[in-house]
Tab-separated table of C-alpha atoms and ligand atoms in Angstrom:
chain	number	residue	atom	x	y	z
A	1	MET	CA	-15.206	25.855	-9.798
A	2	THR	CA	-11.564	26.602	-9.032
A	3	GLY	CA	-9.815	25.824	-5.789
A	4	ALA	CA	-9.198	29.480	-4.937
A	5	PRO	CA	-10.908	30.316	-1.633
A	6	GLU	CA	-13.228	32.939	-3.174
A	7	HIS	CA	-14.540	30.415	-5.720
A	8	ARG	CA	-14.991	27.510	-3.359
A	9	GLU	CA	-18.272	25.693	-3.364
A	10	PHE	CA	-18.018	24.886	0.379
A	11	ALA	CA	-16.721	26.912	3.304
A	12	TYR	CA	-13.245	25.666	4.254
A	13	THR	CA	-10.952	27.292	6.786
A	14	GLU	CA	-7.417	26.827	8.101
A	15	ARG	CA	-8.985	25.352	11.211
A	16	ASP	CA	-10.845	22.742	9.123
A	17	PHE	CA	-7.545	21.726	7.525
A	18	ARG	CA	-5.880	21.417	10.930
A	19	ARG	CA	-8.733	19.218	12.116
A	20	VAL	CA	-8.309	16.992	9.077
A	21	GLN	CA	-4.550	16.763	9.745
A	22	ALA	CA	-5.165	15.706	13.354
A	23	LEU	CA	-7.921	13.205	12.538
A	24	ILE	CA	-6.028	11.387	9.794
A	25	MET	CA	-2.767	11.386	11.743
A	26	ALA	CA	-4.432	9.813	14.770
A	27	ARG	CA	-6.257	7.167	12.730
A	28	ILE	CA	-3.786	6.033	10.056
A	29	GLY	CA	-0.545	7.885	10.843
A	30	ILE	CA	-0.423	9.975	7.673
A	31	HIS	CA	1.191	13.371	8.025
A	32	LEU	CA	-0.502	15.853	5.681
A	33	GLY	CA	1.905	18.780	5.254
A	34	ALA	CA	0.752	22.386	4.982
A	35	GLY	CA	1.011	22.204	1.184
A	36	LYS	CA	-1.748	19.580	1.093
A	37	SER	CA	-4.583	21.919	2.117
A	38	GLN	CA	-5.941	22.446	-1.397
A	39	MET	CA	-5.739	18.725	-2.196
A	40	VAL	CA	-7.675	17.988	1.000
A	41	TYR	CA	-10.328	20.497	0.038
A	42	SER	CA	-10.891	19.004	-3.423
A	43	ARG	CA	-11.065	15.463	-2.100
A	44	LEU	CA	-13.443	16.360	0.723
A	45	ALA	CA	-15.589	18.451	-1.628
A	46	ARG	CA	-16.349	15.200	-3.476
A	47	ARG	CA	-17.452	13.595	-0.213
A	48	LEU	CA	-19.621	16.579	0.646
A	49	ARG	CA	-21.351	16.387	-2.733
A	50	ALA	CA	-21.835	12.636	-2.321
A	51	THR	CA	-23.330	13.007	1.160
A	52	GLY	CA	-25.299	16.202	0.485
A	53	MET	CA	-23.457	18.134	3.202
A	54	THR	CA	-22.924	21.848	2.908
A	55	SER	CA	-19.941	22.567	5.120
A	56	VAL	CA	-16.583	20.942	5.761
A	57	SER	CA	-16.795	21.662	9.473
A	58	VAL	CA	-20.138	19.861	9.844
A	59	TYR	CA	-18.712	16.995	7.780
A	60	LEU	CA	-15.773	16.791	10.221
A	61	ASP	CA	-18.069	17.011	13.253
A	62	GLN	CA	-19.599	13.656	12.380
A	63	LEU	CA	-16.132	12.051	12.425
A	64	GLU	CA	-15.804	12.872	16.070
A	65	ASP	CA	-17.770	9.661	16.519
A	66	GLY	CA	-14.887	7.299	15.779
A	67	GLU	CA	-17.289	4.578	14.589
A	68	HIS	CA	-19.190	6.748	12.111
A	69	LEU	CA	-19.678	5.021	8.749
A	70	GLU	CA	-18.187	7.997	6.932
A	71	TRP	CA	-14.800	7.294	8.475
A	72	GLN	CA	-13.802	4.762	5.832
A	73	ASN	CA	-14.751	7.143	3.006
A	74	PHE	CA	-12.753	9.887	4.703
A	75	ILE	CA	-9.681	7.610	4.829
A	76	ASN	CA	-10.166	6.434	1.251
A	77	ALA	CA	-10.463	10.059	0.109
A	78	LEU	CA	-7.197	11.122	1.732
A	79	THR	CA	-4.836	8.289	0.835
A	80	THR	CA	-2.551	8.541	-2.166
A	81	ASN	CA	-2.619	5.349	-4.186
A	82	LEU	CA	0.018	6.006	-6.825
A	83	THR	CA	1.537	2.702	-7.957
A	84	SER	CA	2.423	0.745	-11.079
A	85	PHE	CA	3.303	-2.737	-12.325
A	86	PHE	CA	6.945	-3.655	-11.681
A	87	ARG	CA	7.686	-0.318	-10.048
A	88	GLU	CA	11.376	-0.467	-9.099
A	89	ASN	CA	11.805	-3.695	-10.975
A	90	HIS	CA	15.114	-4.583	-9.297
A	91	HIS	CA	13.128	-5.475	-6.139
A	92	PHE	CA	11.298	-8.257	-7.968
A	93	GLU	CA	14.596	-9.570	-9.312
A	94	THR	CA	16.031	-9.585	-5.776
A	95	LEU	CA	12.982	-11.469	-4.516
A	96	VAL	CA	13.396	-14.119	-7.214
A	97	GLU	CA	17.105	-14.523	-6.345
A	98	TYR	CA	16.256	-14.928	-2.660
A	99	PHE	CA	13.735	-17.650	-3.432
A	100	ARG	CA	16.183	-19.378	-5.733
A	101	ASP	CA	18.721	-19.490	-2.903
A	102	HIS	CA	16.236	-20.572	-0.235
A	103	PRO	CA	14.459	-23.651	-1.517
A	104	ALA	CA	11.738	-24.322	1.023
A	105	SER	CA	9.273	-27.125	1.480
A	106	GLU	CA	6.837	-24.731	3.152
A	107	PRO	CA	5.074	-22.119	1.012
A	108	LEU	CA	7.090	-18.929	0.664
A	109	THR	CA	5.348	-16.196	2.545
A	110	VAL	CA	5.226	-12.593	1.380
A	111	TRP	CA	3.337	-9.662	2.875
A	112	CYS	CA	2.691	-6.654	0.677
A	113	CYS	CA	1.451	-4.167	3.259
A	114	ALA	CA	0.540	-1.063	1.219
A	115	ALA	CA	-0.805	-2.866	-1.813
A	116	SER	CA	-2.945	-0.022	-3.141
A	117	THR	CA	-4.813	-1.038	-6.323
A	118	GLY	CA	-2.980	-4.347	-6.714
A	119	GLU	CA	-0.230	-3.695	-9.245
A	120	GLU	CA	2.469	-4.459	-6.654
A	121	PRO	CA	1.192	-7.836	-5.370
A	122	TYR	CA	0.378	-8.986	-8.916
A	123	SER	CA	3.912	-8.004	-9.985
A	124	ILE	CA	5.287	-10.128	-7.122
A	125	LEU	CA	3.238	-13.099	-8.207
A	126	ILE	CA	4.026	-12.715	-11.899
A	127	ALA	CA	7.769	-12.416	-11.145
A	128	LEU	CA	7.670	-15.612	-9.073
A	129	ARG	CA	5.539	-17.488	-11.610
A	130	GLU	CA	7.855	-16.469	-14.428
A	131	ALA	CA	10.879	-17.689	-12.477
A	132	PHE	CA	9.509	-20.875	-10.886
A	133	GLY	CA	6.201	-21.717	-12.537
A	134	PRO	CA	3.036	-22.439	-10.570
A	135	GLY	CA	4.652	-25.435	-8.816
A	136	LYS	CA	6.365	-23.368	-6.133
A	137	PRO	CA	3.788	-22.569	-3.466
A	138	VAL	CA	3.572	-18.927	-2.409
A	139	HIS	CA	1.396	-17.443	0.279
A	140	LEU	CA	0.945	-13.795	-0.668
A	141	ILE	CA	-1.007	-11.480	1.617
A	142	ALA	CA	-1.758	-8.043	0.210
A	143	THR	CA	-3.182	-5.421	2.531
A	144	ASP	CA	-4.010	-1.738	2.571
A	145	VAL	CA	-6.046	0.593	4.741
A	146	ASP	CA	-7.994	1.935	1.755
A	147	THR	CA	-11.013	-0.286	1.023
A	148	GLN	CA	-11.682	1.298	-2.353
A	149	ALA	CA	-8.137	0.622	-3.523
A	150	LEU	CA	-8.480	-2.952	-2.245
A	151	ALA	CA	-11.730	-3.422	-4.174
A	152	SER	CA	-9.910	-2.405	-7.375
A	153	ALA	CA	-7.059	-4.730	-6.481
A	154	ARG	CA	-9.427	-7.663	-6.011
A	155	ALA	CA	-11.183	-6.894	-9.311
A	156	GLY	CA	-7.798	-6.759	-11.083
A	157	VAL	CA	-9.072	-4.625	-13.971
A	158	TYR	CA	-6.642	-2.095	-15.463
A	159	ALA	CA	-6.545	0.315	-18.364
A	160	MET	CA	-4.337	-0.945	-21.173
A	161	GLU	CA	-1.834	1.914	-20.737
A	162	ARG	CA	-1.079	0.675	-17.228
A	163	VAL	CA	0.306	-2.576	-18.617
A	164	SER	CA	1.942	-1.121	-21.722
A	165	LYS	CA	5.460	-1.861	-20.425
A	166	LEU	CA	4.784	-5.566	-19.860
A	167	SER	CA	5.989	-7.993	-22.520
A	168	ARG	CA	3.467	-9.586	-24.871
A	169	PRO	CA	4.040	-13.116	-23.507
A	170	VAL	CA	3.459	-11.880	-19.938
A	171	LEU	CA	0.298	-10.081	-21.017
A	172	ARG	CA	-0.983	-13.175	-22.784
A	173	LYS	CA	-0.189	-15.472	-19.893
A	174	TYR	CA	-1.612	-13.463	-17.017
A	175	PHE	CA	-4.238	-11.064	-18.415
A	176	HIS	CA	-7.496	-11.295	-20.326
A	177	LYS	CA	-8.076	-8.567	-22.873
A	178	GLY	CA	-11.385	-6.734	-22.552
A	179	ARG	CA	-13.850	-6.786	-25.443
A	180	GLY	CA	-16.966	-4.800	-26.253
A	181	PRO	CA	-17.663	-2.370	-23.421
A	182	GLN	CA	-14.423	-3.558	-21.759
A	183	ALA	CA	-12.266	-2.694	-24.778
A	184	GLY	CA	-9.118	-0.835	-23.714
A	185	MET	CA	-9.031	-2.718	-20.414
A	186	VAL	CA	-7.291	-5.871	-19.243
A	187	ARG	CA	-8.106	-8.150	-16.352
A	188	ILE	CA	-5.774	-10.347	-14.313
A	189	LYS	CA	-6.680	-13.990	-14.899
A	190	PRO	CA	-8.728	-15.592	-12.104
A	191	GLU	CA	-6.090	-18.100	-11.009
A	192	LEU	CA	-3.707	-15.234	-10.277
A	193	ARG	CA	-6.341	-13.101	-8.551
A	194	GLU	CA	-7.306	-16.043	-6.394
A	195	ALA	CA	-3.692	-16.632	-5.429
A	196	VAL	CA	-3.543	-13.333	-3.514
A	197	GLU	CA	-5.168	-12.964	-0.125
A	198	PHE	CA	-6.425	-9.366	0.017
A	199	ARG	CA	-7.311	-7.877	3.395
A	200	GLN	CA	-7.780	-4.523	4.991
A	201	VAL	CA	-5.042	-3.734	7.502
A	202	ASN	CA	-4.233	-0.385	9.091
A	203	LEU	CA	-0.514	-0.468	9.839
A	204	LEU	CA	-1.182	1.602	12.945
A	205	ASP	CA	-3.381	-1.115	14.455
A	206	GLY	CA	-2.006	-2.995	17.423
A	207	ARG	CA	-2.686	-6.373	15.827
A	208	TRP	CA	-1.825	-7.461	12.316
A	209	PRO	CA	-3.526	-10.599	10.991
A	210	VAL	CA	-0.273	-11.859	9.526
A	211	GLU	CA	1.563	-14.920	10.703
A	212	ALA	CA	5.314	-15.042	11.252
A	213	PRO	CA	7.770	-16.022	9.952
A	214	LEU	CA	7.661	-14.149	6.657
A	215	ASP	CA	10.184	-14.522	3.855
A	216	ALA	CA	9.611	-11.016	2.568
A	217	ILE	CA	7.768	-7.809	3.372
A	218	PHE	CA	7.048	-5.182	0.737
A	219	CYS	CA	6.428	-1.854	2.434
A	220	ARG	CA	7.103	0.585	-0.333
A	221	ASN	CA	6.216	4.237	-0.703
A	222	VAL	CA	4.078	4.468	2.399
A	223	PHE	CA	6.711	5.295	5.024
A	224	ILE	CA	7.162	8.718	3.458
A	225	TYR	CA	3.760	9.657	4.898
A	226	PHE	CA	4.577	8.574	8.458
A	227	THR	CA	6.466	10.426	11.200
A	228	PRO	CA	9.959	9.127	12.075
A	229	GLU	CA	8.559	7.785	15.367
A	230	THR	CA	5.840	5.739	13.592
A	231	GLN	CA	8.400	4.498	11.076
A	232	LYS	CA	10.656	3.276	13.895
A	233	GLN	CA	7.849	1.463	15.680
A	234	LEU	CA	6.713	-0.234	12.474
A	235	LEU	CA	10.244	-1.276	11.564
A	236	ARG	CA	10.661	-3.002	14.922
A	237	ARG	CA	7.381	-4.856	14.461
A	238	PHE	CA	8.201	-5.878	10.884
A	239	ARG	CA	11.565	-7.163	12.018
A	240	ARG	CA	9.969	-9.552	14.477
A	241	LEU	CA	7.868	-11.041	11.674
A	242	LEU	CA	10.733	-11.723	9.288
A	243	GLN	CA	12.737	-14.895	8.849
A	244	PRO	CA	16.338	-14.431	10.034
A	245	GLU	CA	17.404	-13.944	6.420
A	246	GLY	CA	14.115	-12.485	5.194
A	247	LEU	CA	13.880	-9.411	3.015
A	248	PHE	CA	12.368	-6.020	3.698
A	249	PHE	CA	11.660	-3.905	0.619
A	250	ALA	CA	11.314	-0.148	1.109
A	251	GLY	CA	10.386	2.527	-1.413
A	252	HIS	CA	12.971	4.330	-3.519
A	253	SER	CA	13.180	7.366	-1.207
A	254	GLU	CA	13.067	5.299	1.953
A	255	SER	CA	16.719	4.400	2.489
A	256	LEU	CA	16.329	6.079	5.883
A	257	ILE	CA	16.040	2.766	7.666
A	258	SER	CA	19.606	1.724	7.009
A	259	SER	CA	20.768	2.150	10.580
A	260	GLY	CA	19.572	1.798	14.108
A	261	GLU	CA	16.459	-0.338	13.755
A	262	GLY	CA	17.975	-3.790	13.542
A	263	TYR	CA	18.384	-4.165	9.793
A	264	HIS	CA	21.306	-4.070	7.503
A	265	SER	CA	21.171	-2.866	3.970
A	266	LEU	CA	21.591	-5.213	1.020
A	267	GLY	CA	21.632	-2.147	-1.269
A	268	ARG	CA	18.984	-0.429	-3.374
A	269	THR	CA	16.455	-0.126	-0.534
A	270	VAL	CA	16.446	-3.837	0.324
A	271	PHE	CA	17.087	-4.728	3.963
A	272	THR	CA	17.454	-7.850	6.077
A	273	PRO	CA	17.380	-8.339	9.857
A	274	ASP	CA	20.724	-7.693	11.493
A	275	PRO	CA	21.531	-10.833	13.534
A	276	THR	CA	23.770	-8.848	15.875
A	277	PHE	CA	20.997	-6.406	16.798
A	278	THR	CA	20.377	-6.231	20.509
A	279	GLY	CA	18.211	-3.104	20.648
A	280	VAL	CA	14.915	-2.762	22.461
A	281	SER	CA	12.347	-4.724	20.500
A	282	SER	CA	8.980	-3.351	21.422
B	301	SAM	C1	1.691	5.556	-2.703
B	301	SAM	S1	0.816	4.072	-2.348
B	301	SAM	C2	2.117	2.897	-2.554
B	301	SAM	C3	1.643	1.657	-3.284
B	301	SAM	C4	2.702	0.586	-3.499
B	301	SAM	N1	3.231	0.096	-2.259
B	301	SAM	C5	3.826	1.081	-4.374
B	301	SAM	O1	4.922	1.337	-3.894
B	301	SAM	O2	3.600	1.222	-5.580
B	301	SAM	C6	0.610	4.163	-0.572
B	301	SAM	C7	-0.459	3.217	-0.047
B	301	SAM	O3	-0.336	3.161	1.371
B	301	SAM	C8	-1.628	3.033	1.918
B	301	SAM	N2	-1.612	3.443	3.335
B	301	SAM	C9	-1.490	4.684	3.848
B	301	SAM	N3	-1.555	4.655	5.191
B	301	SAM	C10	-1.708	3.354	5.546
B	301	SAM	C11	-1.861	2.684	6.803
B	301	SAM	N4	-1.842	3.335	7.963
B	301	SAM	N5	-2.014	1.344	6.789
B	301	SAM	C12	-2.022	0.652	5.615
B	301	SAM	N6	-1.901	1.240	4.399
B	301	SAM	C13	-1.748	2.579	4.362
B	301	SAM	C14	-2.482	3.933	1.033
B	301	SAM	O4	-3.857	3.612	1.117
B	301	SAM	C15	-1.874	3.686	-0.351
B	301	SAM	O5	-2.587	2.703	-1.057
């Protein structure tokens, strides 16, 4: 089957795509641009096959009931989970420097709020363990809206190519190598997996189960999907959770927050609350 309309397995119209855009925007804030129509079709086609449905519009009808069990699968199908270990490595170095300069008796608290399949929170933990050893307590909360991605994150199993850039000592220290049917895979060691608190959080929800003050927030490569208005609201809320000198890490194309929202830039998409900010904070 190709994606061309005449070869499609299921009926799919412009109107269906617009419904999908509206539903996902209202629920998780993701803006699906016009160019995403074909991607949406292929991802929903998988859900239709799995549920035995024969039309996209009937599939969407059921989502009109906001509590329908299919909702979570719909969200999982439409998120983009691209990530990797030590993506934008300079952020992990900055985090280590911050912790070196801020010796605390309390555990250091870090929220990784679009954690996807886990590579990002495990990179945070590995960077901190490498710098300070297990003696320095860290409270790391890793959240995402996508429950399937979170299940992979909790399992901590990755194909070998995904860790090919990590050094041998790091691999030996923090990963088990798969054998037999698991050959070609690695798994994060249990003590590291257990050190991360994974939870489902939709950033659009009014309440976040995260306690202030936080030393650092990683919110990378998710803002690009949100409207400027949503980005602004989230930035104000994140700011209220951060320590006065805490760090906010944005994705590589997300330097957009440098002005106006109560942060100042430390360079390379790292931000900290601006103590002189007097803007509206709601
Ligand atoms: C491209 S991944 C980025 C992963 C990681 N932060 C990184 O930079 O490598 C974007 C993640 O944001 C999550 N996401 C999208 N909308 C969200 C929302 N409203 N609340 C929480 N997570 C969301 C997706 O499920 C996906 O796992």
